[in-house]
Amino acid sequence: EIVMTQSPATLSVSPGERATLSCRASQSISSNLAWYQQKSGQAPRLLIYGASTRATGIPARFSGSGSGTEFTLTISSLQSEDFAVYYCQQYNNWPPCTFGQGTKLEIK
Amino acid sequence: EVQLLESGGGLVQPGGSLRLSCAASGFTFSSYAMTWVRQAPGKGLEWVSAISGSGGNTYYADSVKGRFAISRDNSKNTLYLQMNSLRAEDTAVYYCAKDGRVTLDLYYLDYWGQGTLVTVSS
């Protein structure tokens, strides 16, 4: 089973600043990685797939990069609605399609 | 518009059974694999089970293998999760989610339902 490790667990950033979230796979997953956003009390929402492709309707301030074992989600200028928990998920080796433990993005 | 609506959650005693349903609309249901993901209170997301579009291939996490069974009825556009021998650690919100691509493989999940809460407690 591939283990996905996200860092940091919590990230404090001020509105308007850039946020960088990391995700590491225990072995190579090529570019088969997705990022999801989950706000409190809501279902997760797909942000990025294929490591760098934005899902439909996702603002351009969200960008993904990386391949192999190291991946990054960058939010270029944080808006108030971006403060949430973010999860990465690999779909290269399955089952299972494992998730990271999440990064909570909070207002500084 | 894609919609996924889960139902069937509730309170069940340890060792009991429950069947979750997920009613789908807004897309060609039989063309897409479907997945169940759960989230224990205050915890992260855990992939539980998936099924191919035809229903011919099913996949499970080790934590539920042998206790849970995923199925689908493409004539009713509905996904199911039969949960048996339930344990306290199965307590979670259960989400159904649609695969993002029409293939035999599993991919990212592009639409999610709002979830249904399962509580296993005596």
Coordinates of N, CA and C in Angstrom, one line a residue:
Chain A
E1 N 0.8 -1.2 0.0 CA 0.0 0.0 0.0 C 0.9 1.3 0.0
I2 N 0.5 2.2 -0.9 CA 1.3 3.4 -0.9 C 0.9 4.4 0.2
V3 N 1.8 4.9 0.9 CA 1.5 5.8 2.0 C 1.8 7.2 1.5
M4 N 0.8 8.1 1.8 CA 0.8 9.5 1.4 C 1.0 10.3 2.6
T5 N 2.1 11.2 2.6 CA 2.4 12.0 3.8 C 2.3 13.5 3.4
Q6 N 1.4 14.2 4.1 CA 1.3 15.6 3.9 C 2.0 16.4 4.9
S7 N 2.5 17.6 4.5 CA 3.1 18.5 5.4 C 2.9 19.9 5.0
P8 N 2.8 20.9 6.0 CA 2.7 20.6 7.4 C 1.3 20.1 7.7
A9 N 1.1 19.7 9.0 CA -0.2 19.3 9.4 C -1.1 20.5 9.5
T10 N -0.6 21.7 9.9 CA -1.3 22.9 10.0 C -0.4 24.0 9.4
L11 N -1.1 24.9 8.6 CA -0.3 26.0 8.0 C -1.1 27.3 8.2
S12 N -0.4 28.2 8.8 CA -1.1 29.5 9.2 C -0.6 30.6 8.2
V13 N -1.5 31.2 7.4 CA -1.1 32.1 6.4 C -2.1 33.3 6.4
S14 N -1.6 34.5 6.1 CA -2.5 35.6 6.1 C -3.2 35.7 4.7
P15 N -4.4 36.3 4.7 CA -5.1 36.5 3.4 C -4.3 37.3 2.5
G16 N -4.3 36.9 1.2 CA -3.5 37.6 0.2 C -2.1 37.1 0.0
E17 N -1.6 36.3 1.0 CA -0.3 35.7 0.8 C -0.4 34.3 0.1
R18 N 0.8 33.8 -0.2 CA 0.9 32.5 -0.9 C 0.9 31.3 0.1
A19 N 0.3 30.2 -0.2 CA 0.3 29.0 0.6 C 0.9 27.9 -0.2
T20 N 1.8 27.1 0.4 CA 2.4 26.0 -0.3 C 2.3 24.8 0.6
L21 N 1.5 23.8 0.0 CA 1.3 22.5 0.7 C 2.0 21.4 0.0
S22 N 2.5 20.5 0.8 CA 3.3 19.4 0.3 C 2.7 18.0 0.5
C23 N 3.0 17.1 -0.4 CA 2.5 15.7 -0.3 C 3.6 14.8 -0.9
R24 N 3.9 13.8 -0.1 CA 4.9 12.9 -0.5 C 4.4 11.5 -0.6
A25 N 4.7 10.7 -1.6 CA 4.3 9.3 -1.8 C 5.5 8.4 -1.4
S26 N 5.1 7.3 -0.8 CA 6.1 6.3 -0.3 C 6.8 5.6 -1.5
Q27 N 6.3 5.7 -2.7 CA 6.9 5.2 -3.9 C 6.4 6.0 -5.0
S28 N 7.0 5.9 -6.2 CA 6.6 6.7 -7.3 C 5.2 6.4 -7.7
I29 N 4.4 7.5 -8.0 CA 3.0 7.4 -8.5 C 2.9 8.1 -9.8
S30 N 4.0 8.4 -10.5 CA 3.9 9.1 -11.7 C 3.3 10.5 -11.4
S31 N 2.3 10.8 -12.2 CA 1.5 12.1 -12.0 C 0.1 11.7 -11.6
N32 N -0.2 10.6 -11.0 CA -1.5 10.1 -10.7 C -1.9 10.6 -9.3
L33 N -2.0 11.9 -9.1 CA -2.3 12.5 -7.8 C -3.4 13.5 -8.0
A34 N -4.2 13.6 -7.0 CA -5.3 14.5 -6.9 C -5.3 15.3 -5.6
W35 N -5.8 16.5 -5.7 CA -5.9 17.4 -4.5 C -7.4 17.7 -4.3
Y36 N -7.8 17.6 -3.0 CA -9.2 17.9 -2.7 C -9.2 19.0 -1.6
Q37 N -10.2 19.8 -1.6 CA -10.5 20.8 -0.5 C -11.7 20.4 0.3
Q38 N -11.6 20.4 1.6 CA -12.8 20.1 2.4 C -13.0 21.2 3.4
K39 N -14.2 21.9 3.3 CA -14.6 22.9 4.3 C -15.4 22.2 5.4
S40 N -15.4 22.8 6.5 CA -16.1 22.2 7.7 C -17.5 21.9 7.4
G41 N -17.9 20.6 7.7 CA -19.3 20.2 7.5 C -19.7 19.9 6.0
Q42 N -18.7 20.0 5.1 CA -19.0 19.8 3.7 C -18.2 18.6 3.2
A43 N -18.7 18.1 2.0 CA -18.0 17.0 1.3 C -16.7 17.6 0.7
P44 N -15.7 16.7 0.4 CA -14.5 17.2 -0.3 C -14.9 17.6 -1.7
R45 N -14.1 18.5 -2.2 CA -14.2 19.0 -3.6 C -12.9 18.8 -4.4
L46 N -13.0 18.3 -5.6 CA -11.8 18.1 -6.4 C -11.3 19.4 -6.8
L47 N -10.0 19.6 -6.6 CA -9.3 20.8 -7.1 C -8.4 20.5 -8.3
I48 N -7.5 19.5 -8.1 CA -6.5 19.2 -9.1 C -6.4 17.7 -9.3
Y49 N -6.2 17.3 -10.6 CA -6.0 15.9 -10.9 C -4.8 15.9 -11.9
G50 N -4.3 14.7 -12.0 CA -3.1 14.5 -12.9 C -1.9 15.4 -12.4
A51 N -1.9 15.7 -11.1 CA -0.9 16.4 -10.4 C -0.9 17.9 -10.7
S52 N -1.4 18.3 -11.9 CA -1.3 19.7 -12.2 C -2.5 20.3 -13.0
T53 N -3.5 19.5 -13.3 CA -4.7 20.0 -14.1 C -5.8 20.4 -13.1
R54 N -6.2 21.7 -13.3 CA -7.3 22.1 -12.4 C -8.6 21.5 -12.9
A55 N -9.4 21.2 -11.9 CA -10.8 20.6 -12.2 C -11.7 21.8 -12.7
T56 N -12.8 21.4 -13.2 CA -13.7 22.4 -13.7 C -14.2 23.4 -12.7
G57 N -14.0 24.7 -13.0 CA -14.5 25.7 -12.1 C -13.5 26.1 -11.0
I58 N -12.4 25.5 -11.0 CA -11.4 25.9 -9.9 C -10.6 27.1 -10.4
P59 N -10.5 28.1 -9.5 CA -9.8 29.3 -9.8 C -8.3 29.1 -10.2
A60 N -7.8 30.0 -11.0 CA -6.4 29.9 -11.4 C -5.4 30.1 -10.3
R61 N -5.8 30.6 -9.2 CA -4.9 30.8 -8.1 C -4.5 29.5 -7.5
F62 N -5.2 28.4 -7.8 CA -4.8 27.1 -7.3 C -3.9 26.4 -8.4
S63 N -2.8 25.9 -8.0 CA -1.9 25.2 -9.0 C -1.2 24.0 -8.3
G64 N -1.0 23.0 -9.1 CA -0.4 21.8 -8.6 C 0.9 21.5 -9.4
S65 N 1.8 20.9 -8.8 CA 3.1 20.5 -9.5 C 3.6 19.3 -8.9
G66 N 4.6 18.7 -9.6 CA 5.3 17.5 -9.1 C 5.0 16.3 -9.9
S67 N 5.9 15.3 -9.6 CA 5.7 14.0 -10.2 C 6.6 13.0 -9.5
G68 N 6.3 11.7 -9.6 CA 7.1 10.7 -8.9 C 6.6 10.6 -7.5
T69 N 7.4 11.2 -6.5 CA 7.0 11.1 -5.1 C 6.8 12.4 -4.4
E70 N 7.1 13.5 -5.1 CA 7.0 14.8 -4.4 C 6.0 15.7 -5.2
F71 N 5.1 16.2 -4.4 CA 4.0 17.1 -5.0 C 3.7 18.3 -4.2
T72 N 3.3 19.3 -4.9 CA 3.0 20.6 -4.2 C 1.7 21.2 -4.7
L73 N 0.9 21.7 -3.8 CA -0.3 22.5 -4.1 C 0.0 23.9 -3.7
T74 N -0.1 24.8 -4.6 CA 0.1 26.2 -4.3 C -1.1 27.1 -4.5
I75 N -1.4 27.9 -3.5 CA -2.5 28.8 -3.6 C -1.9 30.2 -3.6
S76 N -2.0 30.9 -4.8 CA -1.1 32.1 -5.0 C -1.5 33.3 -4.1
S77 N -2.7 33.5 -3.9 CA -3.1 34.7 -3.1 C -4.4 34.3 -2.4
L78 N -4.2 34.0 -1.1 CA -5.3 33.4 -0.3 C -6.5 34.3 -0.2
Q79 N -7.6 33.7 -0.5 CA -8.9 34.3 -0.2 C -9.5 33.7 1.0
S80 N -10.5 34.4 1.6 CA -11.1 33.9 2.9 C -11.7 32.6 2.7
E81 N -12.3 32.3 1.5 CA -12.9 31.0 1.3 C -12.0 29.9 1.1
D82 N -10.7 30.1 1.1 CA -9.7 29.1 0.8 C -9.2 28.4 2.1
F83 N -9.6 29.0 3.3 CA -9.2 28.4 4.5 C -10.0 27.1 4.8
A84 N -9.4 26.0 4.8 CA -10.0 24.7 4.8 C -9.0 23.6 5.0
V85 N -9.4 22.3 4.9 CA -8.4 21.2 5.0 C -8.2 20.7 3.6
Y86 N -7.0 20.4 3.2 CA -6.6 19.9 1.9 C -6.0 18.5 2.0
Y87 N -6.5 17.7 1.1 CA -6.0 16.3 1.1 C -5.5 16.0 -0.3
C88 N -4.4 15.2 -0.3 CA -3.9 14.6 -1.6 C -4.3 13.1 -1.6
Q89 N -4.4 12.6 -2.8 CA -4.8 11.2 -3.0 C -4.1 10.7 -4.2
Q90 N -3.5 9.5 -4.1 CA -2.9 8.8 -5.2 C -3.8 7.8 -5.8
Y91 N -3.8 7.7 -7.1 CA -4.6 6.7 -7.8 C -3.7 5.9 -8.8
N92 N -2.5 5.8 -8.5 CA -1.6 5.0 -9.4 C -1.5 3.5 -9.1
N93 N -1.5 3.2 -7.8 CA -1.4 1.8 -7.3 C -2.7 1.6 -6.4
W94 N -3.5 0.7 -6.9 CA -4.8 0.5 -6.1 C -5.2 -1.0 -6.3
P95 N -6.1 -1.5 -5.4 CA -6.5 -0.8 -4.2 C -5.5 -0.8 -3.1
P96 N -5.6 0.1 -2.2 CA -6.5 1.2 -2.1 C -5.9 2.5 -2.8
C97 N -6.8 3.4 -3.1 CA -6.4 4.7 -3.6 C -6.2 5.6 -2.3
T98 N -5.1 5.6 -1.8 CA -4.8 6.2 -0.5 C -4.8 7.7 -0.5
F99 N -5.3 8.3 0.7 CA -5.3 9.7 0.9 C -4.1 10.0 1.9
G100 N -3.7 11.3 1.8 CA -2.8 11.8 2.8 C -3.7 12.1 4.1
Q101 N -3.0 12.5 5.1 CA -3.7 12.8 6.4 C -4.3 14.2 6.5
G102 N -4.0 15.0 5.5 CA -4.6 16.3 5.4 C -3.7 17.4 5.9
T103 N -3.8 18.6 5.4 CA -3.2 19.8 5.9 C -4.3 20.9 6.1
K104 N -4.4 21.3 7.4 CA -5.3 22.4 7.7 C -4.7 23.7 7.4
L105 N -5.4 24.5 6.6 CA -4.9 25.8 6.2 C -5.8 26.8 7.0
E106 N -5.1 27.5 7.9 CA -5.8 28.4 8.8 C -5.4 29.9 8.7
I107 N -6.2 30.8 9.1 CA -5.9 32.2 9.0 C -4.9 32.6 10.0
K108 N -3.9 33.3 9.6 CA -2.9 33.8 10.5 C -3.3 35.1 11.1
Chain B
E1 N -26.7 18.3 -14.4 CA -25.9 18.5 -13.1 C -25.8 17.2 -12.4
V2 N -24.5 16.9 -12.1 CA -24.3 15.6 -11.4 C -24.8 15.7 -9.9
Q3 N -25.5 14.7 -9.5 CA -26.0 14.7 -8.1 C -25.8 13.3 -7.5
L4 N -25.3 13.2 -6.3 CA -25.1 12.0 -5.6 C -25.8 12.2 -4.2
L5 N -26.7 11.3 -3.9 CA -27.4 11.4 -2.6 C -27.4 10.1 -1.9
E6 N -26.6 10.2 -0.7 CA -26.5 9.0 0.1 C -27.7 8.9 1.1
S7 N -28.0 7.7 1.5 CA -29.0 7.4 2.5 C -28.7 6.1 3.2
G8 N -29.4 5.8 4.3 CA -29.2 4.5 5.0 C -28.4 4.5 6.2
G9 N -27.8 5.7 6.5 CA -27.0 5.7 7.7 C -27.8 5.7 9.0
G10 N -27.2 5.6 10.1 CA -27.9 5.6 11.4 C -27.1 4.9 12.5
L11 N -27.8 4.7 13.6 CA -27.2 4.1 14.8 C -27.4 2.6 14.7
V12 N -26.3 1.8 14.9 CA -26.4 0.4 14.9 C -25.5 -0.2 16.0
Q13 N -25.8 -1.3 16.5 CA -25.0 -1.9 17.6 C -23.8 -2.6 17.0
P14 N -22.8 -2.8 17.8 CA -21.6 -3.5 17.3 C -22.0 -4.9 16.9
G15 N -21.5 -5.4 15.8 CA -21.9 -6.7 15.2 C -23.1 -6.6 14.3
G16 N -23.7 -5.5 14.2 CA -24.9 -5.3 13.4 C -24.6 -5.0 11.9
S17 N -25.7 -4.8 11.2 CA -25.5 -4.6 9.7 C -26.3 -3.4 9.3
L18 N -25.9 -2.8 8.2 CA -26.5 -1.6 7.6 C -26.2 -1.6 6.1
R19 N -27.2 -1.1 5.4 CA -26.9 -1.0 3.9 C -27.1 0.5 3.5
L20 N -26.0 1.0 3.0 CA -26.0 2.4 2.5 C -26.4 2.4 1.0
S21 N -27.1 3.4 0.6 CA -27.4 3.6 -0.8 C -26.9 5.0 -1.3
C22 N -26.7 5.1 -2.6 CA -26.3 6.4 -3.2 C -27.0 6.5 -4.5
A23 N -27.9 7.4 -4.6 CA -28.7 7.6 -5.8 C -28.0 8.6 -6.7
A24 N -27.7 8.3 -7.9 CA -27.0 9.1 -8.8 C -27.8 9.7 -9.9
S25 N -27.5 10.9 -10.4 CA -28.2 11.5 -11.5 C -27.3 12.5 -12.2
G26 N -27.7 12.8 -13.4 CA -26.9 13.8 -14.1 C -25.8 13.3 -15.0
F27 N -25.6 12.0 -15.0 CA -24.5 11.4 -15.8 C -24.8 10.0 -16.2
T28 N -24.1 9.4 -17.1 CA -24.4 8.0 -17.5 C -23.8 7.1 -16.5
F29 N -24.5 6.7 -15.5 CA -24.1 6.0 -14.3 C -23.3 4.8 -14.7
S30 N -23.7 4.0 -15.6 CA -23.1 2.7 -15.9 C -21.7 2.9 -16.5
S31 N -21.3 4.1 -16.9 CA -20.0 4.3 -17.6 C -18.9 4.5 -16.6
Y32 N -19.2 4.8 -15.3 CA -18.2 5.3 -14.4 C -18.1 4.3 -13.2
A33 N -16.8 4.1 -12.8 CA -16.6 3.5 -11.5 C -17.1 4.4 -10.4
M34 N -17.5 3.8 -9.3 CA -17.9 4.5 -8.1 C -17.2 4.1 -6.9
T35 N -17.0 5.0 -5.9 CA -16.2 4.7 -4.8 C -16.9 5.2 -3.5
W36 N -16.7 4.4 -2.4 CA -17.1 4.9 -1.1 C -15.9 5.3 -0.3
V37 N -16.0 6.5 0.3 CA -14.9 7.0 1.1 C -15.5 7.4 2.5
R38 N -14.8 7.1 3.6 CA -15.4 7.4 4.9 C -14.5 8.4 5.6
Q39 N -15.1 9.0 6.6 CA -14.4 10.0 7.5 C -14.9 9.9 8.9
A40 N -14.0 9.3 9.7 CA -14.3 9.2 11.2 C -14.4 10.6 11.8
P41 N -15.1 10.8 12.8 CA -15.3 12.1 13.4 C -13.9 12.8 13.7
G42 N -13.7 14.0 13.2 CA -12.5 14.7 13.4 C -11.2 14.1 12.7
K43 N -11.4 13.2 11.9 CA -10.3 12.5 11.2 C -10.2 12.8 9.7
G44 N -9.3 12.2 9.0 CA -9.1 12.4 7.6 C -10.0 11.4 6.8
L45 N -9.7 11.5 5.5 CA -10.5 10.6 4.6 C -9.9 9.2 4.4
E46 N -10.7 8.2 4.4 CA -10.2 6.9 4.2 C -11.0 6.2 3.0
W47 N -10.3 5.8 2.0 CA -10.8 5.1 0.9 C -11.3 3.7 1.4
V48 N -12.6 3.4 1.1 CA -13.2 2.1 1.6 C -13.4 1.1 0.5
S49 N -14.0 1.4 -0.6 CA -14.3 0.4 -1.6 C -14.7 1.1 -2.9
A50 N -14.5 0.4 -4.0 CA -14.8 0.9 -5.3 C -15.4 -0.3 -6.2
I51 N -16.1 0.1 -7.2 CA -16.7 -0.8 -8.1 C -16.6 -0.3 -9.5
S52 N -16.4 -1.1 -10.5 CA -16.3 -0.7 -11.9 C -17.7 -0.4 -12.4
G53 N -17.7 0.3 -13.6 CA -19.0 0.7 -14.1 C -20.0 -0.4 -14.4
S54 N -19.5 -1.5 -14.8 CA -20.3 -2.7 -15.1 C -20.7 -3.4 -13.8
G55 N -20.0 -3.2 -12.7 CA -20.2 -3.9 -11.5 C -19.4 -5.2 -11.4
G56 N -18.6 -5.5 -12.5 CA -17.9 -6.8 -12.6 C -16.6 -6.8 -11.7
N57 N -16.1 -5.7 -11.4 CA -14.9 -5.6 -10.6 C -15.1 -4.8 -9.3
T58 N -14.7 -5.4 -8.2 CA -14.9 -4.7 -6.9 C -13.6 -4.7 -6.2
Y59 N -13.4 -3.7 -5.3 CA -12.2 -3.5 -4.6 C -12.5 -3.0 -3.2
Y60 N -11.6 -3.4 -2.3 CA -11.9 -3.1 -0.9 C -10.6 -2.7 -0.1
A61 N -10.7 -1.9 0.9 CA -9.6 -1.6 1.8 C -9.5 -2.9 2.7
D62 N -8.3 -3.1 3.2 CA -8.1 -4.3 4.1 C -9.0 -4.2 5.3
S63 N -9.2 -2.9 5.8 CA -10.0 -2.7 7.0 C -11.4 -3.2 6.9
V64 N -11.9 -3.4 5.7 CA -13.4 -3.7 5.6 C -13.5 -5.0 4.8
K65 N -12.5 -5.5 4.2 CA -12.5 -6.7 3.4 C -13.2 -7.9 4.2
G66 N -14.1 -8.6 3.6 CA -14.8 -9.7 4.2 C -16.0 -9.3 5.1
R67 N -16.1 -8.0 5.3 CA -17.3 -7.5 6.1 C -18.2 -6.6 5.3
F68 N -17.7 -5.9 4.4 CA -18.4 -4.9 3.5 C -18.5 -5.5 2.1
A69 N -19.6 -5.2 1.4 CA -19.8 -5.6 0.1 C -20.4 -4.4 -0.7
I70 N -19.7 -4.0 -1.8 CA -20.1 -2.9 -2.7 C -20.9 -3.6 -3.8
S71 N -21.9 -2.9 -4.3 CA -22.7 -3.3 -5.5 C -23.3 -2.2 -6.1
R72 N -23.9 -2.4 -7.3 CA -24.6 -1.3 -8.0 C -25.7 -1.9 -8.8
D73 N -26.7 -1.1 -9.0 CA -27.9 -1.4 -9.9 C -27.9 -0.4 -10.9
N74 N -27.4 -0.6 -12.1 CA -27.3 0.4 -13.1 C -28.7 0.7 -13.7
S75 N -29.6 -0.2 -13.6 CA -31.0 0.2 -14.0 C -31.7 1.2 -13.1
K76 N -31.2 1.3 -11.9 CA -31.7 2.2 -10.9 C -30.8 3.4 -10.6
N77 N -29.6 3.4 -11.3 CA -28.6 4.4 -11.0 C -28.3 4.6 -9.6
T78 N -28.1 3.4 -8.9 CA -27.9 3.4 -7.5 C -26.7 2.5 -7.1
L79 N -25.9 3.1 -6.2 CA -24.7 2.4 -5.6 C -25.1 1.9 -4.2
Y80 N -24.5 0.8 -3.8 CA -24.8 0.3 -2.5 C -23.5 -0.1 -1.7
L81 N -23.6 0.0 -0.4 CA -22.6 -0.6 0.4 C -23.3 -1.4 1.6
Q82 N -23.1 -2.7 1.5 CA -23.7 -3.5 2.6 C -22.6 -3.7 3.6
M83 N -22.9 -3.3 4.8 CA -21.9 -3.3 5.9 C -22.3 -4.3 7.0
N84 N -21.6 -5.4 7.2 CA -21.9 -6.4 8.2 C -20.8 -6.4 9.3
S85 N -21.1 -7.1 10.4 CA -20.1 -7.2 11.5 C -19.5 -5.9 11.8
L86 N -20.4 -4.9 12.0 CA -19.9 -3.5 12.2 C -19.2 -3.4 13.6
R87 N -18.2 -2.5 13.6 CA -17.4 -2.3 14.7 C -17.4 -0.8 15.1
A88 N -17.0 -0.5 16.3 CA -17.0 1.0 16.7 C -16.1 1.8 15.8
E89 N -15.1 1.2 15.3 CA -14.1 2.0 14.4 C -14.7 2.2 13.0
D90 N -15.9 1.6 12.7 CA -16.5 1.9 11.5 C -17.4 3.2 11.5
T91 N -17.5 3.8 12.7 CA -18.2 5.0 12.9 C -17.6 6.1 12.0
A92 N -18.4 6.7 11.2 CA -17.9 7.7 10.2 C -19.0 8.2 9.4
V93 N -18.7 9.3 8.7 CA -19.5 9.8 7.6 C -19.1 9.0 6.3
Y94 N -20.0 8.4 5.6 CA -19.7 7.7 4.4 C -20.1 8.5 3.2
Y95 N -19.2 8.7 2.3 CA -19.4 9.5 1.1 C -19.4 8.5 -0.1
C96 N -20.3 8.7 -1.0 CA -20.1 8.1 -2.3 C -19.5 9.1 -3.3
A97 N -18.7 8.7 -4.2 CA -18.0 9.6 -5.1 C -17.9 8.9 -6.5
K98 N -18.0 9.8 -7.5 CA -17.9 9.3 -8.9 C -16.5 9.4 -9.4
D99 N -16.1 8.4 -10.2 CA -14.8 8.5 -10.8 C -14.8 9.5 -11.9
G100 N -13.6 10.1 -12.1 CA -13.4 11.2 -13.0 C -13.3 10.8 -14.5
R101 N -13.1 9.5 -14.8 CA -12.9 9.1 -16.1 C -13.6 7.8 -16.5
V102 N -13.9 7.7 -17.8 CA -14.6 6.5 -18.2 C -13.5 5.5 -18.6
T103 N -13.1 4.7 -17.7 CA -12.1 3.6 -18.0 C -12.3 2.5 -17.1
L104 N -11.6 1.4 -17.2 CA -11.7 0.3 -16.3 C -10.8 0.5 -15.0
D105 N -10.0 1.5 -15.1 CA -9.1 1.8 -13.9 C -9.8 2.8 -13.0
L106 N -9.2 2.9 -11.8 CA -9.7 3.9 -10.8 C -8.9 5.2 -11.0
Y107 N -9.6 6.3 -10.9 CA -9.0 7.6 -11.0 C -9.4 8.5 -9.9
Y108 N -9.2 9.8 -10.1 CA -9.6 10.8 -9.1 C -11.2 10.8 -9.0
L109 N -11.6 11.5 -8.0 CA -13.1 11.5 -7.7 C -13.6 12.9 -7.9
D110 N -14.4 13.1 -9.0 CA -14.7 14.4 -9.4 C -16.0 14.9 -8.8
Y111 N -16.9 14.1 -8.3 CA -18.1 14.5 -7.7 C -18.4 13.6 -6.4
W112 N -18.8 14.3 -5.4 CA -19.0 13.6 -4.1 C -20.4 13.9 -3.6
G113 N -21.0 13.0 -2.9 CA -22.3 13.2 -2.2 C -22.0 14.0 -0.9
Q114 N -23.1 14.3 -0.2 CA -22.9 15.0 1.0 C -22.7 14.1 2.2
G115 N -22.8 12.8 2.0 CA -22.4 11.9 3.1 C -23.6 11.5 4.0
T116 N -23.4 10.3 4.6 CA -24.4 9.8 5.5 C -23.7 9.2 6.7
L117 N -24.1 9.6 7.9 CA -23.4 9.2 9.1 C -23.8 7.8 9.6
V118 N -22.8 7.0 9.9 CA -23.0 5.7 10.5 C -22.4 5.7 11.9
T119 N -23.1 5.4 12.9 CA -22.6 5.3 14.2 C -22.8 3.9 14.8
V120 N -21.7 3.3 15.2 CA -21.7 2.0 15.7 C -21.5 2.1 17.2
S121 N -22.5 1.8 18.0 CA -22.4 2.0 19.4 C -23.5 1.2 20.1
S122 N -23.2 0.7 21.3 CA -24.2 0.0 22.1 C -24.9 1.0 23.0

